[in-house]
XYZ file of C-alpha atoms in Angstrom:
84
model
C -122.886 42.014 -13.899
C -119.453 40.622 -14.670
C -116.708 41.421 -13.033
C -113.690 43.103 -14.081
C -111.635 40.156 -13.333
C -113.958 37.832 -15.108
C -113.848 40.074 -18.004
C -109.982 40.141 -17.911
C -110.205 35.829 -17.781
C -111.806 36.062 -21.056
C -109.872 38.716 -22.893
C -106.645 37.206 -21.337
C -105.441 34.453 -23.680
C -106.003 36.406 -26.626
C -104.082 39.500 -25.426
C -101.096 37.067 -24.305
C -100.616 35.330 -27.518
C -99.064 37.411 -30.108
C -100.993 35.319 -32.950
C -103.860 35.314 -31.329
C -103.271 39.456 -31.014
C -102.709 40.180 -33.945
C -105.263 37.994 -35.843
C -107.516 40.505 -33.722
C -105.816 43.404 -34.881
C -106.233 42.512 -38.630
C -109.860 41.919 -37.746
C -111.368 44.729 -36.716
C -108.946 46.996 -39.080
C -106.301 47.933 -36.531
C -102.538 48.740 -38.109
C -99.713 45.834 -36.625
C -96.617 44.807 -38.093
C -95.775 41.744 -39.328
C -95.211 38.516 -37.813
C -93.964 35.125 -38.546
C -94.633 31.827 -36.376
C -91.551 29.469 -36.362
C -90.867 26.272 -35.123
C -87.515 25.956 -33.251
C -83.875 26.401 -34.931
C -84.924 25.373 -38.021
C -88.099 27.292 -38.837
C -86.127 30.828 -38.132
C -83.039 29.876 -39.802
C -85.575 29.000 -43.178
C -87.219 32.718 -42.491
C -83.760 34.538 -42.453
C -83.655 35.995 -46.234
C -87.632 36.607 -45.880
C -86.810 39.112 -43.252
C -86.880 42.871 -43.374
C -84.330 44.491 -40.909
C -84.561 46.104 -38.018
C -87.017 44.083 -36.653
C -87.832 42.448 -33.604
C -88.087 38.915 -32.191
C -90.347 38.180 -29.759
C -91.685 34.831 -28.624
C -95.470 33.848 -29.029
C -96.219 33.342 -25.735
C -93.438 36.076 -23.321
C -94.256 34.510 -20.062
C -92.958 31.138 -21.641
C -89.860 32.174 -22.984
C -88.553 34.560 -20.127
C -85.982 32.223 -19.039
C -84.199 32.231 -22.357
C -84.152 36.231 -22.747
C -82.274 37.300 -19.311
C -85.024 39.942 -18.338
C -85.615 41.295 -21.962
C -88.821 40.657 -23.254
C -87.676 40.940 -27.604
C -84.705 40.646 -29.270
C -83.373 43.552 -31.453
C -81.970 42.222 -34.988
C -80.446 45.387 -36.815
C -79.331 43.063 -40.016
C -78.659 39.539 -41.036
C -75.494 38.961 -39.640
C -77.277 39.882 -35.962
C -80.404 37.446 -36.615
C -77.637 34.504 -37.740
């Protein structure tokens, strides 16, 4: 048989990357909330008006980004003057 770790190797990327997650999600039917992908300054200052607030930033891959957050793992943006 496989192992449970072996199993979790496989599973594992998809889990981790919040695209890759929720492209799942949609798949087999499963409710999610929206999401964007951005590239750098740019890309999320052209998304801005598109927004709906609250809502949440999060990077696509956490365990990337952790150094930039201080120990929080999404950014809370109550309204537009918060996201800018």
């Amino acid at each position: 048989g496989v192992s449970a770790f072996a199993a979790y190797a496989d599973v594992a990327p998809v889990l981790l990357d919040k695209l890759r997650f929720h492209d799942l999600c949609l798949r087999h039917g499963v409710d999610t909330p929206r999401v964007w992908r951005v590239e750098g300054r740019d890309g999320l200052a052209a998304l801005a008006e598109s927004l709906p607030f609250p809502c949440i930033l999060k990077p696509l891959l956490i365990h990337r980004a952790k150094h930039v957050l201080n120990g929080q793992k999404v950014l809370l943006l109550r309204d537009l003057a918060g996201f800018r």
